[in-house]
């Protein structure tokens, strides 16, 4: 499978009905209803607010892969890519490439959080810190699916904020991955090696599209995290993080990349299950580092100003509100957008200086107005 083929597949199967950041059950329900009988659909249970949590199964190969998305309700990019993948499966695009696997996919594990555009569920619990307690209905549903399906691999699909760089270089971490630790010592055991091998393969194949923009998520062991728990049960688990491609605040570019990443990973597993081939290359991937602001104003008369967008759900849309995050010497930081103040002071429209926590749409630099609002979202 070449990148060109994957690009053609994506163009043919992209679900235009899903777009932007706010994706909830109302968006995906009609799409689930329209799926063909080649995919088997089941309601696995109900969320705190009694919303259905679906599973979709495909294929009858020997190697089982369990995939879940949007356990954090405001991380919707991977859900979009999963519905693109469903289209590809229905159109038999991957019949040969995926013939060794059986997929079970929970496209929206946290429908209440998706509705409210929150990370947490309706009880304000982070489901990715509930793997040990299993205190929430959504956590019980995932655990039940894991126990019943007995996957050979797990894909834990997330989205990450714009602040991450891939290592110290000024490259946004467009995609980040993790082969979670299975114990506090972070032992590189067989199942971790298998996770690492899949990630190394995705990195190798996707690097021509996003050179230097693939990174590793932090790998401190945390038994409350679902991936770590499943890894500790010797099931190779892989964390996918859809990150920020420059200017792609709607996460449509990275959606395309996640589609390709999933296809590469599933195909690799289908063709060489349990492989640890080239897993060492995993360690060459740079770490996520917190080096980016959405906007960085440099060379002011005083401190550099680092600004990040707060995402607010309003009238069914996500608004991006610029907020001053840090002020000081921000020499080793980067901005997705940078403004050079040429030693002038940076003031509000009322001609007052800023402080961290201030929300600002417009700044005055030498009496000239600069809008900080996103123009295309
Ligand atoms: Zn997440």
Tab-separated table of C-alpha atoms and ligand atoms in Angstrom:
chain	number	residue	atom	x	y	z
A	1	UNK	CA	0.000	0.000	0.000
A	2	UNK	CA	1.577	3.272	-1.069
A	3	UNK	CA	0.866	6.740	0.310
A	4	UNK	CA	-0.596	7.624	-3.079
A	5	UNK	CA	-3.077	4.748	-2.853
A	6	UNK	CA	-4.015	5.754	0.687
A	7	UNK	CA	-4.580	9.308	-0.485
A	8	UNK	CA	-6.879	8.066	-3.258
A	9	UNK	CA	-8.776	5.866	-0.807
A	10	UNK	CA	-9.221	8.773	1.567
A	11	UNK	CA	-10.572	11.013	-1.176
A	12	UNK	CA	-13.103	8.349	-2.130
A	13	UNK	CA	-14.327	7.594	1.359
A	14	UNK	CA	-14.098	10.844	3.314
A	15	UNK	CA	-17.374	11.488	5.150
A	16	UNK	CA	-18.127	15.135	4.409
A	17	UNK	CA	-20.993	15.149	6.887
A	18	UNK	CA	-18.388	15.204	9.682
A	19	UNK	CA	-16.363	18.398	9.763
A	20	UNK	CA	-14.542	20.549	12.307
A	21	UNK	CA	-14.101	20.015	16.021
A	22	UNK	CA	-17.594	19.577	17.449
A	23	UNK	CA	-18.621	15.981	16.791
A	24	UNK	CA	-21.288	14.405	18.972
A	25	UNK	CA	-23.789	11.556	18.880
A	26	UNK	CA	-26.240	13.589	16.760
A	27	UNK	CA	-23.591	13.757	14.045
A	28	UNK	CA	-22.619	10.094	14.039
A	29	UNK	CA	-25.997	8.403	14.712
A	30	UNK	CA	-27.352	8.831	11.160
A	31	UNK	CA	-24.021	7.579	9.802
A	32	UNK	CA	-24.168	4.466	11.975
A	33	UNK	CA	-27.744	3.830	10.776
A	34	UNK	CA	-26.510	3.936	7.187
A	35	UNK	CA	-23.661	1.451	7.599
A	36	UNK	CA	-24.026	-1.640	5.446
A	37	UNK	CA	-24.492	-5.169	6.698
A	38	UNK	CA	-20.813	-5.902	6.064
A	39	UNK	CA	-20.288	-4.133	9.393
A	40	UNK	CA	-22.057	-5.491	12.441
A	41	UNK	CA	-23.404	-2.830	14.774
A	42	UNK	CA	-24.249	-3.272	18.428
A	43	UNK	CA	-25.137	-1.050	21.354
A	44	UNK	CA	-22.666	-2.051	24.082
A	45	UNK	CA	-24.384	-0.050	26.804
A	46	UNK	CA	-25.327	3.450	27.885
A	47	UNK	CA	-23.495	6.487	29.231
A	48	UNK	CA	-24.254	8.354	32.475
A	49	UNK	CA	-26.830	10.439	30.570
A	50	UNK	CA	-28.251	7.314	28.953
A	51	UNK	CA	-26.753	7.848	25.515
A	52	UNK	CA	-25.947	4.692	23.524
A	53	UNK	CA	-22.343	3.570	23.099
A	54	UNK	CA	-21.956	1.619	19.871
A	55	UNK	CA	-19.514	-0.980	18.700
A	56	UNK	CA	-18.912	-1.815	15.063
A	57	UNK	CA	-17.244	-5.057	14.037
A	58	UNK	CA	-15.667	-5.953	10.747
A	59	UNK	CA	-13.679	-8.850	9.296
A	60	UNK	CA	-12.981	-12.419	10.320
A	61	UNK	CA	-9.204	-12.637	10.417
A	62	UNK	CA	-7.320	-14.274	13.267
A	63	UNK	CA	-5.835	-11.168	14.869
A	64	UNK	CA	-8.314	-9.079	16.830
A	65	UNK	CA	-7.854	-5.307	17.204
A	66	UNK	CA	-9.971	-3.284	19.635
A	67	UNK	CA	-10.175	0.428	18.794
A	68	UNK	CA	-11.947	3.136	20.775
A	69	UNK	CA	-12.176	6.855	20.136
A	70	UNK	CA	-13.399	9.974	21.918
A	71	UNK	CA	-13.097	8.651	25.463
A	72	UNK	CA	-12.244	12.328	25.906
A	73	UNK	CA	-15.347	14.056	24.577
A	74	UNK	CA	-13.576	17.060	23.066
A	75	UNK	CA	-11.078	14.939	21.096
A	76	UNK	CA	-13.066	14.281	17.947
A	77	UNK	CA	-10.487	14.085	15.141
A	78	UNK	CA	-9.902	10.353	15.391
A	79	UNK	CA	-13.669	9.760	15.363
A	80	UNK	CA	-13.892	11.532	12.002
A	81	UNK	CA	-11.092	9.340	10.641
A	82	UNK	CA	-12.833	6.214	11.948
A	83	UNK	CA	-15.995	7.040	10.007
A	84	UNK	CA	-13.857	7.565	6.907
A	85	UNK	CA	-12.401	4.124	7.598
A	86	UNK	CA	-15.902	2.600	7.863
A	87	UNK	CA	-16.614	3.909	4.363
A	88	UNK	CA	-13.396	2.355	3.096
A	89	UNK	CA	-14.327	-0.976	4.695
A	90	UNK	CA	-17.809	-0.865	3.159
A	91	UNK	CA	-16.299	-0.199	-0.238
A	92	UNK	CA	-13.945	-3.170	0.248
A	93	UNK	CA	-10.859	-1.006	-0.205
A	94	UNK	CA	-8.848	-2.888	2.406
A	95	UNK	CA	-10.271	-6.390	1.953
A	96	UNK	CA	-6.903	-7.798	0.941
A	97	UNK	CA	-4.708	-5.628	3.190
A	98	UNK	CA	-6.788	-6.276	6.312
A	99	UNK	CA	-7.700	-9.899	5.695
A	100	UNK	CA	-5.724	-11.148	8.699
A	101	UNK	CA	-7.631	-9.047	11.237
A	102	UNK	CA	-10.954	-8.659	12.945
A	103	UNK	CA	-11.823	-5.152	14.107
A	104	UNK	CA	-14.028	-4.053	16.978
A	105	UNK	CA	-14.416	-0.280	17.043
A	106	UNK	CA	-16.140	1.911	19.649
A	107	UNK	CA	-16.189	5.234	17.790
A	108	UNK	CA	-17.509	7.359	20.661
A	109	UNK	CA	-16.888	6.025	24.153
A	110	UNK	CA	-17.872	9.274	25.881
A	111	UNK	CA	-20.991	10.608	24.112
A	112	UNK	CA	-21.907	12.864	27.059
A	113	UNK	CA	-18.514	14.568	27.012
A	114	UNK	CA	-18.794	14.840	23.238
A	115	UNK	CA	-22.142	16.606	23.643
A	116	UNK	CA	-20.756	19.044	26.241
A	117	UNK	CA	-17.350	19.316	24.495
A	118	UNK	CA	-15.536	18.267	27.662
A	119	UNK	CA	-12.690	15.881	28.290
A	120	UNK	CA	-14.589	14.285	31.202
A	121	UNK	CA	-17.841	12.346	31.215
A	122	UNK	CA	-21.110	13.648	32.691
A	123	UNK	CA	-19.892	12.828	36.233
A	124	UNK	CA	-16.807	14.964	35.594
A	125	UNK	CA	-14.554	11.892	35.596
A	126	UNK	CA	-11.619	11.527	33.210
A	127	UNK	CA	-12.264	8.058	31.773
A	128	UNK	CA	-8.572	7.655	31.011
A	129	UNK	CA	-7.869	7.851	34.762
A	130	UNK	CA	-10.577	5.339	35.654
A	131	UNK	CA	-9.031	2.115	34.371
A	132	UNK	CA	-8.315	0.763	37.855
A	133	UNK	CA	-11.479	1.894	39.635
A	134	UNK	CA	-13.817	1.280	36.676
A	135	UNK	CA	-16.277	3.532	38.490
A	136	UNK	CA	-18.101	4.848	35.409
A	137	UNK	CA	-20.545	3.115	33.036
A	138	UNK	CA	-18.365	4.091	30.050
A	139	UNK	CA	-15.315	2.477	31.698
A	140	UNK	CA	-17.300	-0.689	32.399
A	141	UNK	CA	-18.412	-0.847	28.764
A	142	UNK	CA	-14.827	-0.598	27.509
A	143	UNK	CA	-13.640	-3.187	30.001
A	144	UNK	CA	-16.491	-5.525	29.046
A	145	UNK	CA	-15.588	-5.144	25.368
A	146	UNK	CA	-11.936	-5.883	26.180
A	147	UNK	CA	-12.824	-9.001	28.199
A	148	UNK	CA	-15.307	-10.321	25.628
A	149	UNK	CA	-13.391	-9.554	22.430
A	150	UNK	CA	-9.975	-10.567	23.837
A	151	UNK	CA	-8.015	-8.303	21.509
A	152	UNK	CA	-4.457	-9.018	20.397
A	153	UNK	CA	-3.930	-5.254	19.983
A	154	UNK	CA	-5.634	-2.100	21.272
A	155	UNK	CA	-5.707	1.351	19.639
A	156	UNK	CA	-6.554	4.159	22.070
A	157	UNK	CA	-7.504	7.155	19.906
A	158	UNK	CA	-7.042	10.701	21.218
A	159	UNK	CA	-6.382	14.289	20.205
A	160	UNK	CA	-3.706	16.519	21.718
A	161	UNK	CA	-3.475	20.262	22.168
A	162	UNK	CA	-1.502	22.680	20.009
A	163	UNK	CA	1.264	23.174	22.573
A	164	UNK	CA	3.419	20.189	21.674
A	165	UNK	CA	6.534	20.256	19.543
A	166	UNK	CA	8.243	17.132	18.237
A	167	UNK	CA	11.436	17.377	20.287
A	168	UNK	CA	13.222	20.715	20.714
A	169	UNK	CA	12.897	21.747	17.049
A	170	UNK	CA	10.258	24.273	15.939
A	171	UNK	CA	8.088	21.501	14.496
A	172	UNK	CA	4.554	20.979	15.682
A	173	UNK	CA	3.826	17.432	16.910
A	174	UNK	CA	1.258	16.658	14.223
A	175	UNK	CA	0.990	13.019	15.269
A	176	UNK	CA	2.137	11.565	18.564
A	177	UNK	CA	2.161	7.944	19.605
A	178	UNK	CA	2.935	5.932	22.683
A	179	UNK	CA	3.610	2.305	23.454
A	180	UNK	CA	2.419	2.607	27.067
A	181	UNK	CA	4.485	1.145	29.861
A	182	UNK	CA	3.222	-2.061	31.464
A	183	UNK	CA	4.957	-1.481	34.801
A	184	UNK	CA	6.628	1.369	36.726
A	185	UNK	CA	10.059	0.259	35.458
A	186	UNK	CA	8.803	0.729	31.887
A	187	UNK	CA	10.139	-2.690	30.950
A	188	UNK	CA	10.434	-3.254	27.220
A	189	UNK	CA	8.645	-6.607	27.199
A	190	UNK	CA	7.171	-8.563	24.296
A	191	UNK	CA	3.857	-6.700	24.166
A	192	UNK	CA	5.549	-3.300	24.374
A	193	UNK	CA	7.933	-4.319	21.614
A	194	UNK	CA	4.949	-5.203	19.444
A	195	UNK	CA	3.371	-1.780	20.100
A	196	UNK	CA	6.700	-0.119	19.347
A	197	UNK	CA	7.073	-2.039	16.078
A	198	UNK	CA	3.664	-0.831	14.845
A	199	UNK	CA	4.500	2.757	15.793
A	200	UNK	CA	7.926	2.538	14.116
A	201	UNK	CA	6.184	1.366	10.933
A	202	UNK	CA	3.704	4.273	10.987
A	203	UNK	CA	6.567	6.692	11.632
A	204	UNK	CA	8.577	5.275	8.723
A	205	UNK	CA	5.719	5.421	6.247
A	206	UNK	CA	4.282	8.800	7.273
A	207	UNK	CA	7.545	10.728	7.636
A	208	UNK	CA	7.583	11.825	3.955
A	209	UNK	CA	4.244	13.590	4.576
A	210	UNK	CA	5.176	15.233	7.882
A	211	UNK	CA	8.977	15.145	8.244
A	212	UNK	CA	10.112	15.820	11.809
A	213	UNK	CA	6.526	16.226	13.008
A	214	UNK	CA	5.924	12.826	14.626
A	215	UNK	CA	6.629	12.488	18.344
A	216	UNK	CA	6.173	10.286	21.390
A	217	UNK	CA	3.761	11.044	24.197
A	218	UNK	CA	5.041	10.938	27.789
A	219	UNK	CA	5.435	7.342	28.967
A	220	UNK	CA	5.384	7.443	32.781
A	221	UNK	CA	3.467	4.372	33.933
A	222	UNK	CA	-0.009	5.091	35.315
A	223	UNK	CA	-2.210	2.100	36.108
A	224	UNK	CA	-5.253	4.408	36.011
A	225	UNK	CA	-4.695	4.957	32.280
A	226	UNK	CA	-6.508	2.474	30.088
A	227	UNK	CA	-3.607	1.831	27.704
A	228	UNK	CA	-1.229	1.099	30.579
A	229	UNK	CA	-3.734	-1.278	32.157
A	230	UNK	CA	-4.337	-3.222	28.941
A	231	UNK	CA	-0.599	-3.264	28.282
A	232	UNK	CA	-0.112	-4.714	31.783
A	233	UNK	CA	-2.469	-7.526	30.693
A	234	UNK	CA	0.106	-8.242	27.943
A	235	UNK	CA	-2.072	-6.789	25.185
A	236	UNK	CA	0.009	-4.515	22.973
A	237	UNK	CA	-1.672	-1.117	23.144
A	238	UNK	CA	-1.011	1.951	21.074
A	239	UNK	CA	-1.932	5.513	21.939
A	240	UNK	CA	-2.685	7.694	18.900
A	241	UNK	CA	-2.743	11.465	19.390
A	242	UNK	CA	-4.073	13.632	16.569
A	243	UNK	CA	-2.140	16.877	16.934
A	244	UNK	CA	-1.857	20.257	15.300
A	245	UNK	CA	-0.811	20.720	11.695
A	246	UNK	CA	-0.035	24.407	11.014
A	247	UNK	CA	-3.265	26.430	10.589
A	248	UNK	CA	-5.383	23.259	10.822
A	249	UNK	CA	-7.568	24.269	13.770
A	250	UNK	CA	-10.462	22.281	12.309
A	251	UNK	CA	-8.189	19.225	12.364
A	252	UNK	CA	-9.054	18.209	8.821
A	253	UNK	CA	-5.448	17.756	7.652
A	254	UNK	CA	-4.592	15.573	10.624
A	255	UNK	CA	-7.822	13.599	10.185
A	256	UNK	CA	-6.426	12.515	6.823
A	257	UNK	CA	-3.141	11.539	8.476
A	258	UNK	CA	-4.910	9.550	11.194
A	259	UNK	CA	-6.828	7.644	8.507
A	260	UNK	CA	-3.533	6.752	6.866
A	261	UNK	CA	-1.860	5.920	10.183
A	262	UNK	CA	-4.663	3.512	11.110
A	263	UNK	CA	-4.556	1.870	7.684
A	264	UNK	CA	-0.780	1.399	7.922
A	265	UNK	CA	-1.005	0.008	11.466
A	266	UNK	CA	-3.858	-2.407	10.724
A	267	UNK	CA	-2.213	-3.570	7.520
A	268	UNK	CA	1.110	-4.145	9.323
A	269	UNK	CA	-0.629	-6.209	12.019
A	270	UNK	CA	-2.671	-8.103	9.426
A	271	UNK	CA	0.430	-9.054	7.462
A	272	UNK	CA	2.773	-9.707	10.389
A	273	UNK	CA	0.886	-10.255	13.647
A	274	UNK	CA	2.965	-10.206	16.844
A	275	UNK	CA	5.906	-8.782	14.913
A	276	UNK	CA	8.592	-6.889	16.805
A	277	UNK	CA	10.453	-6.105	13.581
A	278	UNK	CA	12.490	-2.882	13.767
A	279	UNK	CA	10.922	-1.934	17.115
A	280	UNK	CA	14.214	-0.247	18.154
A	281	UNK	CA	13.452	2.593	15.748
A	282	UNK	CA	10.700	3.641	18.152
A	283	UNK	CA	13.341	5.035	20.504
A	284	UNK	CA	14.638	7.352	17.769
A	285	UNK	CA	11.336	9.240	17.657
A	286	UNK	CA	11.560	12.593	19.492
A	287	UNK	CA	9.523	13.261	22.626
A	288	UNK	CA	6.591	15.640	22.841
A	289	UNK	CA	7.809	18.906	24.375
A	290	UNK	CA	5.626	21.798	25.528
A	291	UNK	CA	7.114	24.517	23.364
A	292	UNK	CA	4.284	25.991	21.310
A	293	UNK	CA	1.852	28.807	21.810
A	294	UNK	CA	-0.860	29.516	19.304
A	295	UNK	CA	0.475	33.067	19.143
A	296	UNK	CA	3.794	34.346	20.443
A	297	UNK	CA	4.498	38.087	20.549
A	298	UNK	CA	8.255	38.673	20.713
A	299	UNK	CA	10.495	41.713	21.056
A	300	UNK	CA	8.035	43.741	23.077
A	301	UNK	CA	9.226	46.642	25.221
A	302	UNK	CA	8.751	44.316	28.187
A	303	UNK	CA	8.030	40.553	28.343
A	304	UNK	CA	7.318	38.120	25.521
A	305	UNK	CA	3.626	37.194	25.460
A	306	UNK	CA	2.531	33.588	24.913
A	307	UNK	CA	-1.128	33.181	23.941
A	308	UNK	CA	-3.189	30.019	23.619
A	309	UNK	CA	-6.722	29.553	22.367
A	310	UNK	CA	-9.354	28.436	24.823
A	311	UNK	CA	-11.971	26.289	23.100
A	312	UNK	CA	-15.527	27.174	24.065
A	313	UNK	CA	-18.702	25.499	22.828
A	314	UNK	CA	-21.217	28.176	21.858
A	315	UNK	CA	-24.392	27.731	19.802
A	316	UNK	CA	-23.249	24.362	18.501
A	317	UNK	CA	-19.858	25.632	17.357
A	318	UNK	CA	-16.404	25.779	18.885
A	319	UNK	CA	-15.077	29.268	19.453
A	320	UNK	CA	-11.360	29.847	19.888
A	321	UNK	CA	-10.751	32.550	22.497
A	322	UNK	CA	-7.184	33.942	22.662
A	323	UNK	CA	-5.930	33.975	26.257
A	324	UNK	CA	-2.596	35.179	27.661
A	325	UNK	CA	-0.931	32.046	29.053
A	326	UNK	CA	2.610	33.131	29.895
A	327	UNK	CA	4.632	36.325	29.982
A	328	UNK	CA	8.403	36.431	30.353
A	329	UNK	CA	11.482	35.392	28.428
A	330	UNK	CA	10.117	32.810	26.009
A	331	UNK	CA	13.278	32.334	23.931
A	332	UNK	CA	13.084	28.555	23.649
A	333	UNK	CA	9.372	28.583	22.809
A	334	UNK	CA	7.624	28.900	19.463
A	335	UNK	CA	4.393	30.330	18.143
A	336	UNK	CA	2.215	28.743	15.490
A	337	UNK	CA	1.877	32.415	14.629
A	338	UNK	CA	4.543	34.883	15.715
A	339	UNK	CA	4.292	38.655	15.926
A	340	UNK	CA	7.377	40.874	16.203
A	341	UNK	CA	6.589	43.943	18.324
A	342	UNK	CA	9.822	45.740	17.318
A	343	UNK	CA	10.455	46.825	20.924
A	344	UNK	CA	7.104	48.609	21.182
A	345	UNK	CA	4.769	48.015	24.096
A	346	UNK	CA	1.808	45.698	23.566
A	347	UNK	CA	-1.438	47.070	24.950
A	348	UNK	CA	-5.154	46.442	25.046
A	349	UNK	CA	-7.612	48.667	23.182
A	350	UNK	CA	-7.934	50.576	26.471
A	351	UNK	CA	-4.159	51.090	26.278
A	352	UNK	CA	-3.519	48.900	29.307
A	353	UNK	CA	-0.842	46.192	29.621
A	354	UNK	CA	-1.815	42.517	29.796
A	355	UNK	CA	-1.462	39.875	32.474
A	356	UNK	CA	-1.751	36.073	32.321
A	357	UNK	CA	-5.373	34.948	32.184
A	358	UNK	CA	-6.547	37.940	30.135
A	359	UNK	CA	-8.678	37.150	27.109
A	360	UNK	CA	-7.665	39.327	24.198
A	361	UNK	CA	-9.064	39.589	20.689
A	362	UNK	CA	-7.059	42.600	19.585
A	363	UNK	CA	-3.722	44.077	20.661
A	364	UNK	CA	-2.266	47.501	20.002
A	365	UNK	CA	1.384	47.624	18.962
A	366	UNK	CA	2.647	51.139	18.231
A	367	UNK	CA	-1.021	52.160	17.878
A	368	UNK	CA	-1.569	49.593	15.156
A	369	UNK	CA	-4.307	46.985	15.729
A	370	UNK	CA	-3.490	43.286	15.440
A	371	UNK	CA	-6.351	40.807	15.563
A	372	UNK	CA	-5.561	37.581	17.393
A	373	UNK	CA	-8.790	35.872	16.386
A	374	UNK	CA	-8.726	32.789	14.230
A	375	UNK	CA	-9.831	33.709	10.759
A	376	UNK	CA	-10.836	30.288	9.449
A	377	UNK	CA	-12.650	28.119	11.968
B	1	LIG	ZN1	-7.250	12.303	25.272
